[in-house]
Tab-separated table of C-alpha atoms in Angstrom:
chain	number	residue	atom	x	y	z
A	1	UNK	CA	96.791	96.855	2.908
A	2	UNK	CA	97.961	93.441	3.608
A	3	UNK	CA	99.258	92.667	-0.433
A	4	UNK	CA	97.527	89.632	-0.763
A	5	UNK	CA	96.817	89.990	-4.506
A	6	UNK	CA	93.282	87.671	-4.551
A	7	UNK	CA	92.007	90.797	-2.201
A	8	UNK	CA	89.719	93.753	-3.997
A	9	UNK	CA	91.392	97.080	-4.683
A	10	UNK	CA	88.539	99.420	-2.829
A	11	UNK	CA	87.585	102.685	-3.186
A	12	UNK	CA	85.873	104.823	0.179
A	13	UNK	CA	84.031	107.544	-0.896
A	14	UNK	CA	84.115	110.617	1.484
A	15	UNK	CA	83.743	114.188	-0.058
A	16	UNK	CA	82.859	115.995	2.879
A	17	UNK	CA	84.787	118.063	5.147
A	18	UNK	CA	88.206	117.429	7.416
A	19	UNK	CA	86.119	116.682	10.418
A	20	UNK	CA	83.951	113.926	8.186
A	21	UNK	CA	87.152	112.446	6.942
A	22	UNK	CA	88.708	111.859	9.986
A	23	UNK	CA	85.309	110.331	10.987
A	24	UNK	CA	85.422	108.063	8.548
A	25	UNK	CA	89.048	106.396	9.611
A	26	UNK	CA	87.765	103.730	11.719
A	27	UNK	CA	85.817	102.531	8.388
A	28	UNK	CA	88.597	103.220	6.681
A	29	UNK	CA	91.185	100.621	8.230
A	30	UNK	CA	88.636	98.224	8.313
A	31	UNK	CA	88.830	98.255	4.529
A	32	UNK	CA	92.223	98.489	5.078
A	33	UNK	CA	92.390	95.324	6.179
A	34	UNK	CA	90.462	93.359	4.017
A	35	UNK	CA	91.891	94.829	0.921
A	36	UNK	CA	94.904	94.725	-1.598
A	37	UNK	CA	95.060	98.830	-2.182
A	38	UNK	CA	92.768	101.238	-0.316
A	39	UNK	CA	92.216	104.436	-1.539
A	40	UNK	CA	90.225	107.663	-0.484
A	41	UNK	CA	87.868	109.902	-2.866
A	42	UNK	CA	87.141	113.123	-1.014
A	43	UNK	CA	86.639	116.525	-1.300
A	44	UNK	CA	89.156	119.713	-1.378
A	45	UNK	CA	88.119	120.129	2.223
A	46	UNK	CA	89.252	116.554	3.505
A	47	UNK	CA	92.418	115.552	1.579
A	48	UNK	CA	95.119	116.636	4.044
A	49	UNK	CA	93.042	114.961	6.809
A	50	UNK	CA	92.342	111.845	4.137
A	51	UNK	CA	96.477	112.154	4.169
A	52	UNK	CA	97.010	111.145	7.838
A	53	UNK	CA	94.897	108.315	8.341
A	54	UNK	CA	96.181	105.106	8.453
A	55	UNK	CA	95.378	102.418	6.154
A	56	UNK	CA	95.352	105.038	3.076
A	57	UNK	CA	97.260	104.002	-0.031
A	58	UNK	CA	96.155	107.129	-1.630
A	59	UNK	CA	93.901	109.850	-1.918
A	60	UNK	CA	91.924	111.775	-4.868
A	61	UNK	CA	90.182	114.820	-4.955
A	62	UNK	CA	86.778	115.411	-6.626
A	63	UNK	CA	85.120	119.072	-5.863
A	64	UNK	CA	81.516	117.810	-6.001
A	65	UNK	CA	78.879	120.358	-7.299
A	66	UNK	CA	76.526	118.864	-4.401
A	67	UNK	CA	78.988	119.227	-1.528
A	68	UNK	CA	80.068	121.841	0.885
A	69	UNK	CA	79.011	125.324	1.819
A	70	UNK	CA	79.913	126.927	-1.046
A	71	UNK	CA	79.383	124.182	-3.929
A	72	UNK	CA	81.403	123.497	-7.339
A	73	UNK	CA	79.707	124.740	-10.255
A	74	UNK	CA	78.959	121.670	-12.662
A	75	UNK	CA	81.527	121.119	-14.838
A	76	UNK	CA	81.720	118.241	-18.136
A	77	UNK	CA	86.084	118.582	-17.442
A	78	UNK	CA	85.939	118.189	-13.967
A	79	UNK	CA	83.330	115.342	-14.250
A	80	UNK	CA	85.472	113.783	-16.795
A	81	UNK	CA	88.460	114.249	-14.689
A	82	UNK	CA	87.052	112.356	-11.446
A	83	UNK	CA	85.974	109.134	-14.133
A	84	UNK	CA	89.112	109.234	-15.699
A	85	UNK	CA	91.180	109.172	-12.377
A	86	UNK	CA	88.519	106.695	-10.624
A	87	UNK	CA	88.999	104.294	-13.602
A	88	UNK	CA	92.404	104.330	-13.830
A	89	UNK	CA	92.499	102.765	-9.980
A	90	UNK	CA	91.556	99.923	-11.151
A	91	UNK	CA	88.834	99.605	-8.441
A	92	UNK	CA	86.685	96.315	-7.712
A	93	UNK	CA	85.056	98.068	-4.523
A	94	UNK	CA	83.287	101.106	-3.600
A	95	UNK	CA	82.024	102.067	-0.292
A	96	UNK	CA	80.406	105.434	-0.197
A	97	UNK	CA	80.264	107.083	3.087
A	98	UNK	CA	77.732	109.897	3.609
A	99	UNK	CA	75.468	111.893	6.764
A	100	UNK	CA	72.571	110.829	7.518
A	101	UNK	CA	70.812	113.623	5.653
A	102	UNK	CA	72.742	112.951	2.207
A	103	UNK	CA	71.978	110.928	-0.578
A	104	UNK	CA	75.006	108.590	-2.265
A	105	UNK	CA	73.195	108.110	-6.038
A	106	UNK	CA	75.298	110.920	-7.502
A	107	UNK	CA	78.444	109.425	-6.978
A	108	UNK	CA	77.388	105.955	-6.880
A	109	UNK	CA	76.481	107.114	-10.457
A	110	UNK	CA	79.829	108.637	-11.263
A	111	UNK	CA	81.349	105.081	-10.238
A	112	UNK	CA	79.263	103.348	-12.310
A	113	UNK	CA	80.482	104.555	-15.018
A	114	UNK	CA	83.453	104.874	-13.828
A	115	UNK	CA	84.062	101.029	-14.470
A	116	UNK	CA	83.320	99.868	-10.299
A	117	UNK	CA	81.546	96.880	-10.622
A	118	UNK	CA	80.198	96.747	-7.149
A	119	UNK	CA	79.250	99.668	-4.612
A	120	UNK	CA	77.879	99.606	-1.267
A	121	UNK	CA	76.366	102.611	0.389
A	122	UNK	CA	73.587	103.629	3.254
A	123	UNK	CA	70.824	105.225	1.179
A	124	UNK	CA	66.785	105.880	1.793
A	125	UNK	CA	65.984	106.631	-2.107
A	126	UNK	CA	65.562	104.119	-4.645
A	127	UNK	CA	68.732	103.273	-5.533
A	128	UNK	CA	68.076	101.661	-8.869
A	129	UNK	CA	71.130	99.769	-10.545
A	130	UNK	CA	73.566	102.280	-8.777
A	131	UNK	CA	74.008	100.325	-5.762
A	132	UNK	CA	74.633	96.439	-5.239
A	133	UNK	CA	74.283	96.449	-1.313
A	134	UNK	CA	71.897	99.324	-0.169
A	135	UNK	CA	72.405	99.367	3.600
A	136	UNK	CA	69.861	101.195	6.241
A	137	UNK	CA	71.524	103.125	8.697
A	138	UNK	CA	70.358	102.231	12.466
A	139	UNK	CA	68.738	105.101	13.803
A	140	UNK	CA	70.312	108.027	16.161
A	141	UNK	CA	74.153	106.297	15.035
A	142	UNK	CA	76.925	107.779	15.327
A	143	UNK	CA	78.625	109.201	11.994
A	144	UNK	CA	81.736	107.093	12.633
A	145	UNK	CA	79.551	103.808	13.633
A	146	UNK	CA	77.185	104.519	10.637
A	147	UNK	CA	80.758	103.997	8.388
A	148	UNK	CA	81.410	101.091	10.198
A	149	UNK	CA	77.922	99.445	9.510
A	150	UNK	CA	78.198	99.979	6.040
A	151	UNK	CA	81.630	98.886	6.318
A	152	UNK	CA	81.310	95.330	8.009
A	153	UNK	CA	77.773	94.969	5.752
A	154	UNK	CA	80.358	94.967	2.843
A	155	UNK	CA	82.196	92.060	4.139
A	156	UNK	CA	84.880	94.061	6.268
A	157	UNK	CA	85.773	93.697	9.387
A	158	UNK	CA	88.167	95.986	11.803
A	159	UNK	CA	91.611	93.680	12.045
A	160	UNK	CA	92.136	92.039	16.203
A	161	UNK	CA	93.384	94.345	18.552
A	162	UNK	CA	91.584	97.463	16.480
A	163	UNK	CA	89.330	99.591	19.263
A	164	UNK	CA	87.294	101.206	16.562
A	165	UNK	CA	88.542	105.201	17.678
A	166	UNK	CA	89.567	107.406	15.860
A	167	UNK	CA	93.133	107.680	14.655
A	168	UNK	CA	95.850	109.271	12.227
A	169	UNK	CA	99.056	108.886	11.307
A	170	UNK	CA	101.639	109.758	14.497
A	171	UNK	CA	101.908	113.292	14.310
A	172	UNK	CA	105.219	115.190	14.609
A	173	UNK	CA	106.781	117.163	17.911
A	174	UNK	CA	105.503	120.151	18.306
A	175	UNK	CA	107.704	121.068	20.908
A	176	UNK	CA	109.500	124.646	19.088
A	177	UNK	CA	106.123	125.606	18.491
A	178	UNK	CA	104.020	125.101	22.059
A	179	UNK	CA	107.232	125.238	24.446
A	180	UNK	CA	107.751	122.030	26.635
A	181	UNK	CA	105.715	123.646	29.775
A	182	UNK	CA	101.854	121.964	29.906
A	183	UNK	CA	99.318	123.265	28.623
A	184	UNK	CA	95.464	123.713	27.340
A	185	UNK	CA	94.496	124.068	23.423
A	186	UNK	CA	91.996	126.817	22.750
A	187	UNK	CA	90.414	126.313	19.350
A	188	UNK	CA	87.749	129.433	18.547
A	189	UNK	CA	87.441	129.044	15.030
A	190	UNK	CA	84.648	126.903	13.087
A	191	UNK	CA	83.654	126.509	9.582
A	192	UNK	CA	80.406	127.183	10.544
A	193	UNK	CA	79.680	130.120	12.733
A	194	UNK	CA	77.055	128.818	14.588
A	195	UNK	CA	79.387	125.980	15.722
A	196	UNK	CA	81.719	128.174	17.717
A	197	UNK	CA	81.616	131.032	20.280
A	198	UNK	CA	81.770	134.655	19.086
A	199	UNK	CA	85.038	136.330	19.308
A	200	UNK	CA	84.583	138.492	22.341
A	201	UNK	CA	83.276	135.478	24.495
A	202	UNK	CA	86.534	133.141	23.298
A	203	UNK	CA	88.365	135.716	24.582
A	204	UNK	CA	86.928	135.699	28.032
A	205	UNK	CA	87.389	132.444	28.021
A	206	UNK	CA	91.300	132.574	27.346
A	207	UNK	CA	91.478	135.063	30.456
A	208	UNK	CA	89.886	132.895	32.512
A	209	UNK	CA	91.615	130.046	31.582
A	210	UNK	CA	94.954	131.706	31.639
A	211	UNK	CA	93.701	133.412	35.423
A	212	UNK	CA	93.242	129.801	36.776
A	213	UNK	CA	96.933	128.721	36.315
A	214	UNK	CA	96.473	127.252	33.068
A	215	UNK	CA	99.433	127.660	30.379
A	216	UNK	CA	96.668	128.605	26.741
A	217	UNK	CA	97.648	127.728	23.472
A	218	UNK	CA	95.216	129.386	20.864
A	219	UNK	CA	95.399	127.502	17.436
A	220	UNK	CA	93.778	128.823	13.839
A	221	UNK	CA	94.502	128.159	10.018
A	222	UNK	CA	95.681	130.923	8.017
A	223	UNK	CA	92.411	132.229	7.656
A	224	UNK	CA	92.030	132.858	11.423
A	225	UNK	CA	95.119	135.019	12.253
A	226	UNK	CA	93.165	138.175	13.344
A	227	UNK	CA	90.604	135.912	15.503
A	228	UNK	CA	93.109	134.127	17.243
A	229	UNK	CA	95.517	137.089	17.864
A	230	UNK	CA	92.172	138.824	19.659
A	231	UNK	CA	91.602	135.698	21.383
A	232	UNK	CA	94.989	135.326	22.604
A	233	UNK	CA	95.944	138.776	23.500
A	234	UNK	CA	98.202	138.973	26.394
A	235	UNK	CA	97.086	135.895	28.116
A	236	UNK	CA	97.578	132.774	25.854
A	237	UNK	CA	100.165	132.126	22.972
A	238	UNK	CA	98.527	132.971	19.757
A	239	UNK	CA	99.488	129.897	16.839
A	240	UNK	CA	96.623	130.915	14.348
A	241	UNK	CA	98.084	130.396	11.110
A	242	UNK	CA	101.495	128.702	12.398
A	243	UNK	CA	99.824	124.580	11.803
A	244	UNK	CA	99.101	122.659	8.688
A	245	UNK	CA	96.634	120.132	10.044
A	246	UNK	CA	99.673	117.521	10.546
A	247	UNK	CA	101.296	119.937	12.869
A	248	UNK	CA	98.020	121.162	14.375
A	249	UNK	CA	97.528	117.445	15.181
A	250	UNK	CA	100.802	117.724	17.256
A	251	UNK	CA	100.109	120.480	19.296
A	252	UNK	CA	96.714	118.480	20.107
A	253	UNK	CA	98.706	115.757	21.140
A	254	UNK	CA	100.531	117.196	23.535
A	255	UNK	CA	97.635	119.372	25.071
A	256	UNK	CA	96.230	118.106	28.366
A	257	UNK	CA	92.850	119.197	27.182
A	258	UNK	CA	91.526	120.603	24.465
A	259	UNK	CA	88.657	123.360	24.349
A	260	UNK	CA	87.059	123.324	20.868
A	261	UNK	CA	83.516	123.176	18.644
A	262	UNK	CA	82.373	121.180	16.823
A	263	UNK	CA	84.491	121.085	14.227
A	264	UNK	CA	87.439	119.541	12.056
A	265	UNK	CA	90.041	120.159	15.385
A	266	UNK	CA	87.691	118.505	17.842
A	267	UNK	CA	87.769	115.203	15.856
A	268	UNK	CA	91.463	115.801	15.342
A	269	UNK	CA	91.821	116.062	18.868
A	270	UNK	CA	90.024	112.742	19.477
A	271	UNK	CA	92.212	110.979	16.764
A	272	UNK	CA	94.984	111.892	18.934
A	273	UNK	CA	93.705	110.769	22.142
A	274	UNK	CA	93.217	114.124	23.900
A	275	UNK	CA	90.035	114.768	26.240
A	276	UNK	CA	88.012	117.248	24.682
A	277	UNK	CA	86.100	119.992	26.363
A	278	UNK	CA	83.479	120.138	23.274
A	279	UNK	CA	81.624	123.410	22.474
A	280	UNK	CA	78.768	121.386	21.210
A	281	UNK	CA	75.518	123.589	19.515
A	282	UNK	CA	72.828	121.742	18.694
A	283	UNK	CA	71.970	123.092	15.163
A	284	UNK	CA	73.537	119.083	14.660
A	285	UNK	CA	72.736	116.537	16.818
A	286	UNK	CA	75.641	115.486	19.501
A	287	UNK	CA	74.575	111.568	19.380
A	288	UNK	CA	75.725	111.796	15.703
A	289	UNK	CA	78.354	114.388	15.607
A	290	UNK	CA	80.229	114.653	19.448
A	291	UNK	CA	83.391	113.587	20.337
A	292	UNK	CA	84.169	110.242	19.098
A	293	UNK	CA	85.736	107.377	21.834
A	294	UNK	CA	87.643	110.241	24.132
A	295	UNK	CA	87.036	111.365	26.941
A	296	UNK	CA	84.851	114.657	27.025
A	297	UNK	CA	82.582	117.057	28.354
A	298	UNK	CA	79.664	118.897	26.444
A	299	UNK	CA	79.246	122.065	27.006
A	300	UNK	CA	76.427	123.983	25.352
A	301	UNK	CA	72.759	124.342	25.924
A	302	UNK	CA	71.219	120.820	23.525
A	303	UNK	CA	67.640	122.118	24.158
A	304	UNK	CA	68.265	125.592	22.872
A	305	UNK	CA	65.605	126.792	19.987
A	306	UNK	CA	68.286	126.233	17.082
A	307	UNK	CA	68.327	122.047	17.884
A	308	UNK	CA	68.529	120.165	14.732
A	309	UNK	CA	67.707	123.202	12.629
A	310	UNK	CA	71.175	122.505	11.092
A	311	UNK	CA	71.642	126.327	10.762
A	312	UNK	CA	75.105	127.441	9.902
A	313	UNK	CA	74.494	131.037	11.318
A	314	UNK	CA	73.028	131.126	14.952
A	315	UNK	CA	69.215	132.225	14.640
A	316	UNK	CA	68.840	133.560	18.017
A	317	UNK	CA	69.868	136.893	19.497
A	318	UNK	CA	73.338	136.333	21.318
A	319	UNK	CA	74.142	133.042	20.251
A	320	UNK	CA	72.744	131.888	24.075
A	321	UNK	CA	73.178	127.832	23.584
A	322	UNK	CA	77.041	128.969	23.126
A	323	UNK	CA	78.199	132.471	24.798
A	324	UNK	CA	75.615	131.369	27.885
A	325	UNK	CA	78.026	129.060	29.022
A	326	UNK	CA	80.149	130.432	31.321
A	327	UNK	CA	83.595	130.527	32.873
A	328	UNK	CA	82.744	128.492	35.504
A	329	UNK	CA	81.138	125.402	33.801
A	330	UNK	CA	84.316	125.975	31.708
A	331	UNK	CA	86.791	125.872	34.065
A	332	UNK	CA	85.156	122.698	35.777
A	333	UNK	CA	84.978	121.022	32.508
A	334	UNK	CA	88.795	121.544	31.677
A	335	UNK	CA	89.923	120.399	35.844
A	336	UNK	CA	87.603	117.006	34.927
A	337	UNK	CA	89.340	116.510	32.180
A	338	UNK	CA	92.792	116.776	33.089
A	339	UNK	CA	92.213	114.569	36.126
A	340	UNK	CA	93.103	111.205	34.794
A	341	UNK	CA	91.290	109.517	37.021
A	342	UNK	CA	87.810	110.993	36.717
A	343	UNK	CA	85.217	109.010	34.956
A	344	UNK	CA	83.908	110.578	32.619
A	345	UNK	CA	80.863	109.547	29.805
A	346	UNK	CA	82.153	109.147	26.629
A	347	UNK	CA	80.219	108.841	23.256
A	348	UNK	CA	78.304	105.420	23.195
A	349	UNK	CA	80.634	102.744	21.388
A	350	UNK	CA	78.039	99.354	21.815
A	351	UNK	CA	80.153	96.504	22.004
A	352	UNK	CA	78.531	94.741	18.897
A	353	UNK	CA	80.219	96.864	16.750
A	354	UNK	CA	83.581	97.896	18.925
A	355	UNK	CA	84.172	95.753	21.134
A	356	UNK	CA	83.714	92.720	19.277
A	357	UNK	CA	85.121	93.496	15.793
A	358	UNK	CA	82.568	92.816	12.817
A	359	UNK	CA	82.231	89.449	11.174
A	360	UNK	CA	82.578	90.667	7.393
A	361	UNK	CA	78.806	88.855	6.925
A	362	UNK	CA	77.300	91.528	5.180
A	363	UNK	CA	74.089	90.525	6.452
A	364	UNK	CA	72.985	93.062	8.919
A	365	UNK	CA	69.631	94.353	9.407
A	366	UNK	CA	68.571	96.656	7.028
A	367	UNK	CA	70.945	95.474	4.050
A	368	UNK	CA	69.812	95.066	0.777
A	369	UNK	CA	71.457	93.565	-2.262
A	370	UNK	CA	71.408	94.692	-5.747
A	371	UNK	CA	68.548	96.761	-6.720
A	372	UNK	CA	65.528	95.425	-4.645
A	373	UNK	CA	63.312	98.107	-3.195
């Protein structure tokens, strides 16, 4: 967003969820940085979080028929809509950011003939004329390093002084809604149910949270109202329903710790800077998908029989790699956590892509350019 006019207008491609968006960021300023207008394609389920990251000029919506849990139907008017809005940004640059288990090509083809002369994205199929840099993704990466691969292999690099983490917009004082007095976010709620405990055992958790001094705050969207009202009960302040994710992002910010899946929140929380106690199953791998740059604890059993099954309800009687972990571990993980001091292992940042900010080559392993196999 510097202004410089000789600089591309670029276009990053994310059409996943909240959680993904915010995931993407670090990517994000990076073409930022080294561009004239930056703007942000992404799903229904990521545009408020595409909203609060910084370096966004602005943000479009495409409901892809290959995306989400419940997918679009194909549709010739929505299709036509996304080209018609894509070419009328005037884009020179693409960079589309996917998991490790999706393929780019559709878009890449929607940009195409869309009018984007050049797109970059990680891909393991053939990409044919759809991409001009097809970049490998390392193995075992981290979703928010895998963006920033792609990112520097397209010639951008995170501006000095940048750390890599995640980040939004400053969020707003929360204050009126979580009272001034300290305390600990409870999040219960996932998108996916096998990413979160079951009602009953969030519960438990609130009492014993609230039992050992702590002040509980119990957040929810709209959707959520009745979980987070059993959840809260007479122990912890019930705010399910009471957040849009700007304001949800300020009662994370001013949580000591927060206790959450993983889901949208838990990235939030890490955007924010708040140490995450993360309620981690392994139907997803935690190298790709845990708690990005803050400090955190996982809790959750990463050997249990649902590991990388990528199951969105839990297979196993009693959801053990979740409800099995008890108050206890729990409690422990929320004292570590609030004690500044502790040292704590965070998710791996390597220095050759953090620390020392990418050179914009575009020549990293793996990179291919134009439609070579």
């Amino acid at each position: 967003m510097t202004g410089t006019r000789d600089l591309p207008r670029t276009l990053v491609v994310r059409l996943d969820s909240a959680g993904d968006v915010l995931l993407a960021g670090p990517a994000v300023r990076a073409v930022a940085a080294g561009s004239s207008h930056t703007a942000l394609l992404c799903g229904p389920q990521g545009v408020h979080a595409g909203r609060l990251l910084p370096g966004v000029d602005d943000v479009l919506v495409y409901d892809a028929p290959w995306v989400g849990l419940e997918a679009a139907q194909v549709s010739r008017e929505a299709t036509r809509h996304v080209l018609d809005a894509v070419a009328a940004g005037g884009f020179d640059r693409a960079l589309i950011l996917v998991s490790y288990h999706q393929s780019p090509l559709p878009v890449a083809l929607l940009l195409k003939l869309a009018g984007i002369g050049w797109t970059a994205a990680d891909s393991e199929d053939y990409p044919g004329a759809l991409l001009d840099l097809r970049h490998h993704r390392l193995p075992h990466r981290h979703e928010a390093l895998a963006a920033l691969d792609l990112a520097e292999a397209g010639g951008f690099a995170l501006p000095p002084g940048d750390d890599g983490a995640l980040r939004v917009t400053t969020p707003p004082d929360t204050t009126l809604l979580t009272g001034s007095e300290p305390y600990v976010v409870l999040h219960p709620g996932a998108a996916v149910p096998a990413r979160a405990w079951s009602p009953e055992r969030a519960r438990r958790a609130a009492v014993a949270l609230a039992s050992d001094g702590h002040r509980v705050v119990v957040t929810g969207g709209p959707d959520e109202r009745e979980l987070t009202a059993l959840v809260a009960g007479r122990h912890a302040l019930d705010l399910g329903g009471a957040t849009d994710l700007r304001h949800l992002a300020g009662v994370l910010a001013g949580a000591r710790v927060a206790v959450v899946g993983n889901t949208g929140p838990g990235h939030l929380a890490a955007a924010v800077g708040t140490p995450v106690a993360s309620l981690f199953a392994p139907v997803v791998p935690a190298e790709r998908w845990g708690p990005y740059g803050v400090r955190h604890v996982l809790l959750g059993d990463q050997r249990a029989r649902c590991a990388d099954s990528r199951a969105r309800t839990c297979p196993l009687p009693g959801h053990p790699c979740l409800d099995g972990v008890g108050d206890a571990e729990v409690l422990a993980a929320v004292a570590l956590l609030a004690d500044d001091t502790a040292t704590l292992r965070t998710c791996p940042r390597p220095a050759t892509s953090l620390s020392h900010p990418p050179t914009g080559t575009g020549r990293t392993p793996g990179t291919e350019r134009g439609a070579t196999v």
